[in-house]
Short mmCIF file of C-alpha atoms in Angstrom, two decimals:
data_model
loop_
_atom_site.label_atom_id
_atom_site.label_comp_id
_atom_site.label_asym_id
_atom_site.label_seq_id
_atom_site.Cartn_x
_atom_site.Cartn_y
_atom_site.Cartn_z
CA MET A 1 12.83 8.65 -25.31
CA LYS A 2 9.37 7.11 -24.47
CA ARG A 3 6.83 8.93 -23.47
CA VAL A 4 5.04 7.67 -20.33
CA ALA A 5 1.87 8.48 -18.12
CA PHE A 6 0.55 7.57 -15.05
CA VAL A 7 -2.11 7.78 -13.93
CA ALA A 8 -3.65 8.33 -10.61
CA HIS A 9 -6.54 7.41 -8.81
CA LEU A 10 -6.64 9.81 -6.20
CA SER A 11 -4.94 13.21 -5.02
CA GLU A 12 -4.83 11.31 -1.18
CA ILE A 13 -1.47 10.14 0.37
CA SER A 14 -2.14 6.34 0.19
CA GLY A 15 0.43 2.87 -0.20
CA SER A 16 -0.71 2.71 -3.79
CA GLY A 17 -0.19 6.60 -4.12
CA VAL A 18 3.10 6.58 -2.43
CA ALA A 19 4.31 3.82 -4.21
CA LEU A 20 3.91 5.56 -7.70
CA LEU A 21 5.47 8.42 -7.25
CA GLU A 22 8.73 6.17 -6.27
CA THR A 23 7.95 4.29 -9.17
CA VAL A 24 7.92 8.20 -11.67
CA SER A 25 10.87 9.53 -9.58
CA CYS A 26 13.35 6.64 -10.35
CA LEU A 27 11.88 6.38 -14.14
CA ALA A 28 12.47 9.53 -14.83
CA ALA A 29 15.91 9.24 -16.23
CA ASP A 30 14.55 6.57 -18.56
CA TYR A 31 11.67 8.24 -19.70
CA GLU A 32 9.93 11.26 -20.15
CA VAL A 33 7.00 11.07 -17.50
CA TYR A 34 4.05 12.18 -16.87
CA LEU A 35 2.34 12.37 -13.34
CA ILE A 36 -0.88 13.14 -13.81
CA LEU A 37 -2.88 13.63 -10.77
CA PRO A 38 -7.19 14.04 -11.21
CA GLY A 39 -6.39 17.44 -8.68
CA GLY A 40 -4.47 19.61 -5.93
CA GLY A 41 -3.66 18.01 -2.52
CA PRO A 42 -1.44 15.71 -0.15
CA LEU A 43 -0.22 13.69 -3.23
CA ALA A 44 0.80 16.29 -5.23
CA ASP A 45 3.00 18.07 -2.55
CA ARG A 46 5.26 15.51 -2.19
CA ALA A 47 5.50 14.39 -6.30
CA VAL A 48 6.17 18.13 -5.62
CA LYS A 49 9.45 17.51 -2.93
CA ASN A 50 10.48 14.61 -4.88
CA GLY A 51 10.97 16.60 -8.04
CA VAL A 52 8.19 15.65 -10.07
CA GLU A 53 5.60 18.48 -11.10
CA PRO A 54 2.21 16.74 -12.26
CA VAL A 55 -0.23 17.40 -14.28
CA ILE A 56 -3.93 17.58 -13.09
CA ILE A 57 -6.62 16.72 -14.64
CA ALA A 58 -9.66 18.00 -12.48
CA ASN A 59 -11.91 14.14 -11.85
CA PRO A 60 -13.08 14.69 -8.75
CA GLN A 61 -14.02 11.85 -6.68
CA VAL A 62 -17.73 11.90 -5.69
CA ALA A 63 -19.72 8.02 -4.71
CA ILE A 64 -22.29 7.97 -7.96
CA THR A 65 -24.23 5.26 -6.06
CA GLU A 66 -25.03 8.12 -3.04
CA ALA A 67 -26.36 10.08 -5.19
CA GLY A 68 -29.89 10.52 -6.76
CA PRO A 69 -30.95 10.38 -10.37
CA ALA A 70 -30.14 14.63 -11.10
CA GLN A 71 -26.74 14.12 -9.02
CA LYS A 72 -25.92 10.61 -10.46
CA MET A 73 -26.30 12.32 -14.38
CA ALA A 74 -23.89 14.97 -13.68
CA ILE A 75 -21.45 12.91 -12.57
CA ALA A 76 -21.31 10.95 -15.61
CA ALA A 77 -21.18 13.86 -17.69
CA ASN A 78 -18.60 15.05 -15.33
CA ARG A 79 -16.37 11.32 -15.80
CA MET A 80 -17.15 11.62 -19.47
CA ARG A 81 -15.36 14.85 -19.71
CA TYR A 82 -12.57 14.33 -17.81
CA VAL A 83 -11.93 11.01 -20.42
CA LEU A 84 -12.16 13.43 -23.27
CA ARG A 85 -9.26 15.54 -21.47
CA LEU A 86 -7.50 12.70 -20.23
CA ARG A 87 -7.83 12.49 -23.94
CA ARG A 88 -6.98 15.10 -26.04
CA PHE A 89 -3.92 15.42 -23.31
CA PHE A 90 -2.07 11.76 -24.41
CA GLN A 91 -3.01 13.17 -28.06
CA SER A 92 -1.59 16.53 -27.31
CA ARG A 93 1.93 15.31 -25.58
CA LYS A 94 2.64 12.06 -27.85
CA ILE A 95 2.34 9.64 -25.40
CA ASP A 96 3.13 6.64 -26.10
CA LEU A 97 2.48 4.23 -23.09
CA VAL A 98 -0.32 4.55 -20.09
CA TYR A 99 0.67 3.34 -16.55
CA ILE A 100 -3.00 3.00 -14.58
CA ASN A 101 -2.23 2.54 -10.62
CA THR A 102 -4.45 0.85 -9.03
CA SER A 103 -7.84 -1.16 -10.21
CA ALA A 104 -10.07 1.76 -9.49
CA SER A 105 -8.77 3.56 -12.45
CA MET A 106 -11.64 2.63 -14.85
CA PHE A 107 -11.20 5.93 -16.92
CA PRO A 108 -7.59 6.47 -17.80
CA ALA A 109 -8.32 2.70 -19.52
CA LEU A 110 -10.52 4.40 -21.70
CA SER A 111 -9.41 7.80 -22.51
CA ALA A 112 -6.25 5.48 -23.43
CA ARG A 113 -8.53 3.39 -25.51
CA LEU A 114 -9.68 6.04 -27.30
CA ALA A 115 -6.08 7.65 -28.31
CA GLY A 116 -5.70 4.07 -29.27
CA LEU A 117 -2.36 3.36 -26.61
CA PRO A 118 -1.19 0.63 -25.08
CA ILE A 119 -2.06 0.08 -20.91
CA ALA A 120 0.35 -1.03 -18.12
CA TRP A 121 -2.72 -1.29 -15.37
CA HIS A 122 -0.52 -1.73 -11.94
CA ILE A 123 -2.84 -4.03 -9.73
CA HIS A 124 -2.18 -3.18 -5.81
CA GLU A 125 -5.15 -5.30 -4.12
CA THR A 126 -6.17 -8.56 -3.86
CA LEU A 127 -9.80 -8.42 -5.77
CA ASP A 128 -10.91 -11.83 -3.96
CA ALA A 129 -14.92 -10.19 -3.91
CA ALA A 130 -17.52 -12.16 -5.91
CA ASP A 131 -20.04 -9.20 -5.94
CA ARG A 132 -20.72 -7.84 -9.36
CA ARG A 133 -18.18 -4.64 -9.58
CA THR A 134 -15.34 -6.50 -9.02
CA ARG A 135 -15.93 -8.85 -11.69
CA TRP A 136 -17.01 -6.17 -13.63
CA LYS A 137 -13.85 -4.52 -13.65
CA LYS A 138 -11.99 -7.86 -14.29
CA ARG A 139 -13.28 -8.34 -16.97
CA ILE A 140 -12.60 -4.97 -17.80
CA ILE A 141 -8.43 -4.62 -17.26
CA ARG A 142 -8.61 -8.36 -19.02
CA ARG A 143 -9.72 -6.96 -21.70
CA TRP A 144 -7.85 -3.54 -22.14
CA ALA A 145 -4.50 -4.19 -20.24
CA ASP A 146 -1.70 -4.77 -22.95
CA GLY A 147 0.33 -5.63 -19.67
CA LEU A 148 -0.45 -6.85 -16.33
CA ILE A 149 1.89 -5.21 -13.29
CA TYR A 150 1.27 -7.42 -9.75
CA ALA A 151 2.45 -5.66 -6.74
CA SER A 152 2.09 -9.26 -5.51
CA ALA A 153 1.34 -12.61 -5.98
CA SER A 154 -1.36 -12.68 -3.93
CA SER A 155 -3.02 -10.14 -6.34
CA MET A 156 -2.23 -12.13 -9.39
CA LYS A 157 -3.60 -15.26 -7.75
CA PHE A 158 -6.69 -13.26 -7.86
CA LEU A 159 -6.77 -11.82 -11.23
CA SER A 160 -4.93 -13.75 -13.46
CA PRO A 161 -3.33 -12.71 -16.55
CA PRO A 162 -5.28 -13.78 -20.04
CA SER A 163 -3.25 -15.98 -22.12
CA GLY A 164 -1.08 -13.78 -24.45
CA THR A 165 -1.18 -11.09 -21.89
CA PRO A 166 2.63 -10.16 -20.70
CA SER A 167 3.14 -9.75 -17.56
CA ILE A 168 5.20 -8.58 -13.74
CA ILE A 169 5.48 -9.17 -9.82
CA ALA A 170 6.81 -5.79 -9.13
CA ARG A 171 7.17 -5.29 -5.41
CA ASN A 172 6.79 -1.71 -4.58
CA SER A 173 9.89 0.51 -3.18
CA ILE A 174 10.85 1.41 -0.28
CA ARG A 175 13.64 4.12 0.62
CA ILE A 176 16.09 2.09 1.44
CA ASP A 177 18.71 3.91 2.02
CA ASP A 178 16.81 6.21 5.53
CA LEU A 179 15.54 2.70 6.19
CA ALA A 180 18.73 0.24 6.92
CA PRO A 181 21.47 2.04 8.36
CA LEU A 182 17.98 2.15 11.58
CA GLY A 183 18.42 -2.12 11.27
CA THR A 184 22.18 -1.94 11.15
CA ALA A 185 22.28 0.70 14.27
CA ARG A 186 20.01 -1.93 16.22
CA PHE A 187 22.20 -4.95 15.47
CA ALA A 188 24.89 -3.29 16.61
CA SER A 189 24.68 -4.76 20.11
CA SER A 190 24.73 -8.46 20.45
CA GLU A 191 21.52 -7.94 22.78
CA ALA A 192 18.05 -6.46 21.92
CA ALA A 193 18.05 -2.71 24.01
CA LEU A 194 14.23 -3.23 26.60
CA ASN A 195 12.42 0.10 26.32
CA SER A 196 10.46 0.89 29.23
CA PRO A 197 7.28 1.19 27.92
CA GLN A 198 7.57 -0.87 25.28
CA LEU A 199 6.57 0.70 21.57
CA ILE A 200 3.54 -0.96 18.88
CA VAL A 201 3.02 0.09 15.90
CA MET A 202 0.96 -0.21 13.35
CA ASN A 203 0.14 1.91 10.44
CA GLY A 204 -3.50 2.54 8.73
CA THR A 205 -7.01 3.39 10.25
CA ILE A 206 -9.13 1.72 7.46
CA ALA A 207 -11.54 -1.05 9.19
CA ARG A 208 -9.58 -3.21 6.26
CA LYS A 209 -6.03 -2.96 8.49
CA GLY A 210 -8.24 -3.90 11.62
CA ALA A 211 -7.16 -2.03 13.86
CA ASP A 212 -9.75 -2.95 16.52
CA VAL A 213 -8.32 -6.61 16.00
CA LEU A 214 -5.37 -5.15 17.52
CA LEU A 215 -6.89 -3.19 20.64
CA ARG A 216 -8.33 -6.58 21.16
CA ALA A 217 -5.77 -8.31 21.71
CA LEU A 218 -3.66 -5.73 23.15
CA SER A 219 -6.72 -6.00 25.80
CA VAL A 220 -6.52 -9.95 26.05
CA LEU A 221 -2.72 -9.13 26.83
CA ARG A 222 -3.00 -6.64 29.61
CA ARG A 223 -5.46 -9.14 30.88
CA ALA A 224 -2.61 -11.97 31.03
CA VAL A 225 0.32 -10.34 31.33
CA PRO A 226 -0.68 -6.96 33.91
CA GLY A 227 2.65 -5.27 34.51
CA LEU A 228 3.81 -5.54 30.55
CA ASP A 229 4.21 -1.55 29.78
CA PHE A 230 3.35 -0.48 25.76
CA LYS A 231 1.89 2.28 24.06
CA LEU A 232 0.54 2.01 20.82
CA VAL A 233 0.89 4.43 17.72
CA ILE A 234 -0.78 4.23 15.27
CA THR A 235 -0.42 5.91 11.65
CA GLY A 236 -2.73 6.94 8.53
CA MET A 237 -5.61 9.43 7.79
CA PRO A 238 -8.95 9.66 10.52
CA PRO A 239 -10.26 6.45 10.31
CA ALA A 240 -14.45 7.97 7.86
CA GLU A 241 -16.24 5.21 9.12
CA PRO A 242 -18.11 6.27 11.63
CA ALA A 243 -19.03 2.52 12.57
CA PHE A 244 -15.59 2.46 12.69
CA VAL A 245 -14.10 4.94 14.53
CA SER A 246 -17.04 4.32 17.04
CA THR A 247 -15.69 0.84 18.16
CA LEU A 248 -12.31 2.26 17.78
CA GLU A 249 -13.06 4.64 20.56
CA GLU A 250 -15.03 1.96 23.06
CA LEU A 251 -11.84 -0.46 22.50
CA GLY A 252 -9.42 2.44 23.13
CA GLU A 253 -11.09 4.10 26.79
CA SER A 254 -11.35 1.11 28.19
CA PRO A 255 -9.21 0.04 31.47
CA ALA A 256 -7.12 -1.91 30.12
CA LEU A 257 -6.08 0.43 27.34
CA LYS A 258 -6.94 4.39 28.49
CA GLY A 259 -3.61 6.28 28.01
CA ARG A 260 -1.74 4.04 25.61
CA ILE A 261 -3.05 4.95 22.68
CA SER A 262 -1.85 7.55 20.29
CA TYR A 263 -3.22 8.44 16.85
CA ALA A 264 0.02 9.78 15.07
CA GLY A 265 -1.86 10.76 11.25
CA MET A 266 -0.08 10.45 7.85
CA GLN A 267 3.19 9.71 8.47
CA GLU A 268 6.02 11.27 5.50
CA SER A 269 8.00 8.91 6.39
CA LEU A 270 7.32 5.88 9.47
CA ALA A 271 11.04 6.20 9.88
CA PRO A 272 11.43 7.98 13.51
CA LEU A 273 9.23 5.60 14.88
CA LEU A 274 10.54 2.69 13.61
CA ALA A 275 13.73 3.89 14.71
CA THR A 276 12.09 3.59 18.63
CA ALA A 277 10.09 0.56 18.19
CA SER A 278 9.84 -2.67 19.67
CA VAL A 279 7.70 -4.87 17.30
CA PHE A 280 5.58 -3.47 14.62
CA VAL A 281 2.14 -5.24 14.31
CA SER A 282 0.14 -5.35 11.23
CA PRO A 283 -3.08 -7.45 11.85
CA ALA A 284 -5.07 -6.73 8.37
CA ARG A 285 -7.88 -8.58 6.94
CA ASN A 286 -7.48 -8.14 3.11
CA GLU A 287 -3.63 -6.96 2.35
CA ALA A 288 -1.53 -7.84 -1.00
CA LEU A 289 1.69 -6.93 0.40
CA PRO A 290 1.80 -3.78 2.89
CA ILE A 291 4.78 -2.44 2.49
CA ALA A 292 4.71 -0.72 5.61
CA ILE A 293 5.69 -4.34 6.71
CA VAL A 294 8.92 -4.44 4.47
CA GLU A 295 9.76 -0.71 6.12
CA ALA A 296 9.71 -2.51 9.53
CA MET A 297 11.75 -5.13 8.66
CA ALA A 298 14.47 -3.17 6.49
CA ALA A 299 14.60 -0.58 10.08
CA GLY A 300 15.70 -3.92 11.78
CA VAL A 301 12.25 -3.67 13.69
CA PRO A 302 10.43 -7.62 15.02
CA VAL A 303 7.20 -7.59 12.52
CA ILE A 304 3.89 -9.63 13.48
CA ALA A 305 1.45 -10.01 10.58
CA THR A 306 -1.51 -11.79 9.93
CA ASP A 307 -2.00 -14.59 7.07
CA VAL A 308 -2.93 -12.27 4.65
CA GLY A 309 -1.65 -11.24 0.74
CA ASP A 310 1.66 -12.22 0.63
CA CYS A 311 2.68 -11.60 4.39
CA ALA A 312 3.52 -15.31 5.37
CA ASP A 313 6.24 -15.76 2.19
CA LEU A 314 7.67 -12.60 3.02
CA LEU A 315 7.94 -13.22 6.25
CA ASN A 316 9.41 -16.74 5.36
CA HIS A 317 6.78 -18.50 7.28
CA GLY A 318 7.76 -17.14 10.77
CA LYS A 319 11.30 -17.33 10.37
CA CYS A 320 11.17 -13.89 9.77
CA GLY A 321 8.77 -12.60 12.27
CA TRP A 322 5.27 -14.03 13.28
CA ILE A 323 2.34 -14.99 11.21
CA VAL A 324 -1.00 -15.01 13.03
CA PRO A 325 -4.36 -16.22 10.98
CA PRO A 326 -6.77 -13.46 10.40
CA GLU A 327 -9.80 -11.86 12.99
CA ASN A 328 -7.38 -14.20 16.08
CA GLU A 329 -6.91 -11.51 18.52
CA ASN A 330 -6.26 -14.63 21.45
CA ALA A 331 -2.98 -15.67 18.55
CA LEU A 332 -2.20 -12.18 18.53
CA ALA A 333 -1.70 -10.93 21.99
CA SER A 334 -0.07 -14.45 22.24
CA ALA A 335 2.56 -13.08 19.66
CA ILE A 336 2.47 -9.92 20.89
CA GLU A 337 3.47 -11.10 24.29
CA GLU A 338 6.68 -13.15 22.98
CA ALA A 339 8.27 -10.44 20.33
CA LEU A 340 7.66 -7.92 23.66
CA THR A 341 8.98 -10.41 26.39
CA GLN A 342 11.62 -12.13 24.39
CA PRO A 343 13.48 -9.08 23.07
CA ASN A 344 17.19 -11.53 21.79
CA PHE A 345 14.51 -14.02 20.52
CA SER A 346 12.59 -11.08 18.66
CA HIS A 347 16.00 -9.67 17.52
CA ALA A 348 16.86 -13.31 15.77
CA LYS A 349 14.00 -13.07 14.40
CA ALA A 350 14.81 -8.75 12.59
CA GLU A 351 18.06 -9.68 12.02
CA THR A 352 17.30 -12.29 9.39
CA ALA A 353 13.46 -10.11 7.90
CA PHE A 354 16.58 -7.81 7.36
CA ALA A 355 19.20 -9.56 5.15
CA LYS A 356 15.67 -10.86 3.53
CA VAL A 357 14.77 -7.28 2.74
CA MET A 358 18.14 -6.53 1.69
CA ASP A 359 18.93 -9.24 -0.37
CA LEU A 360 15.24 -8.43 -2.45
CA TYR A 361 14.75 -4.22 -2.10
CA GLY A 362 18.76 -3.40 -1.69
CA THR A 363 20.80 -4.49 -4.81
CA GLU A 364 21.15 -1.74 -8.07
CA ASN A 365 18.99 -3.32 -10.19
CA PHE A 366 16.00 -3.59 -8.79
CA TRP A 367 14.07 -1.20 -11.15
CA GLN A 368 15.34 -3.02 -14.05
CA PRO A 369 13.20 -5.67 -14.26
CA LEU A 370 9.72 -2.94 -14.55
CA ARG A 371 11.96 -0.91 -17.17
CA ALA A 372 12.82 -4.16 -19.51
CA PHE A 373 8.90 -4.45 -19.03
CA LEU A 374 7.44 -1.43 -20.39
CA ASP A 375 9.91 -1.26 -23.13
CA SER A 376 8.50 -4.19 -24.19
CA LEU A 377 4.98 -3.17 -24.93
#
């Protein structure tokens, strides 16, 4: 049986980290799998819950750009020790293939190269920045990857595979068995139920996810339709950027929104919120293919998303939901108003979206293309 080492970049819960856990769990029957994390924490705890015992090879996540000269030397020395420890692990376990999760994981690639092992590199992000660091990453990935796995077509657009390097678009999975019953129950009625207050759900608190744009859009909506009663729940880790936190606090304390916004923190699953949601909104500035959108579609929740990454394609350019330009609170406000005030129209869009998700994610052979791709490497 082929031995595959799956290497995560972070120990925290993230979309790509959760996707990696699902991949490891679902491929464990086909390969001898090793999940390697840079430290203990939420991702390790979740892996154990999923029945996967992670291997911890420490690599503290310290930003080298913010360190002084002496600290930079210490960080560089620690990183090289991590590279060598990882290489020894690959060699001692007789690993056949190294599966690197996200473009941020450069050091595991160096370990694999030193061990003479092939690399399957999974690209979740859209690497559209033109800065030197991103260009350097792209060159390393193109040079060292023996196979490239893309979470979306937009990821491939910004980091195309070199000639001769095999590649595949393999969408991140969702727990379809947990979510589909919510959609089935929602569609059991021929007409949509109208809750009061109506629940708007958004996932992600970092600036790239656009929570500030959504709050501005809801302020616009409150002025346009003062009687519209809604609550907004934003999930995800507390935002780390102080300036962005201040912006969200200021917007949330405005008379139009005060008392209507809550932050739910990290969620093991979005299913409980989606069960009662009136609409799911993704106001992102930059995304590849947000898995939370797919989860909302599977739960039968109407979806509004910005035209970034693969969102327009996933929502069938508006047939399965609403697509609006990024950074446009007026367009976003109009879409939310339509979704909340025309429930039967929203219901019909959500049914179309549900059918598409079941076709893409509900089949028994969902994992077969990725298995075949890894076998070919």
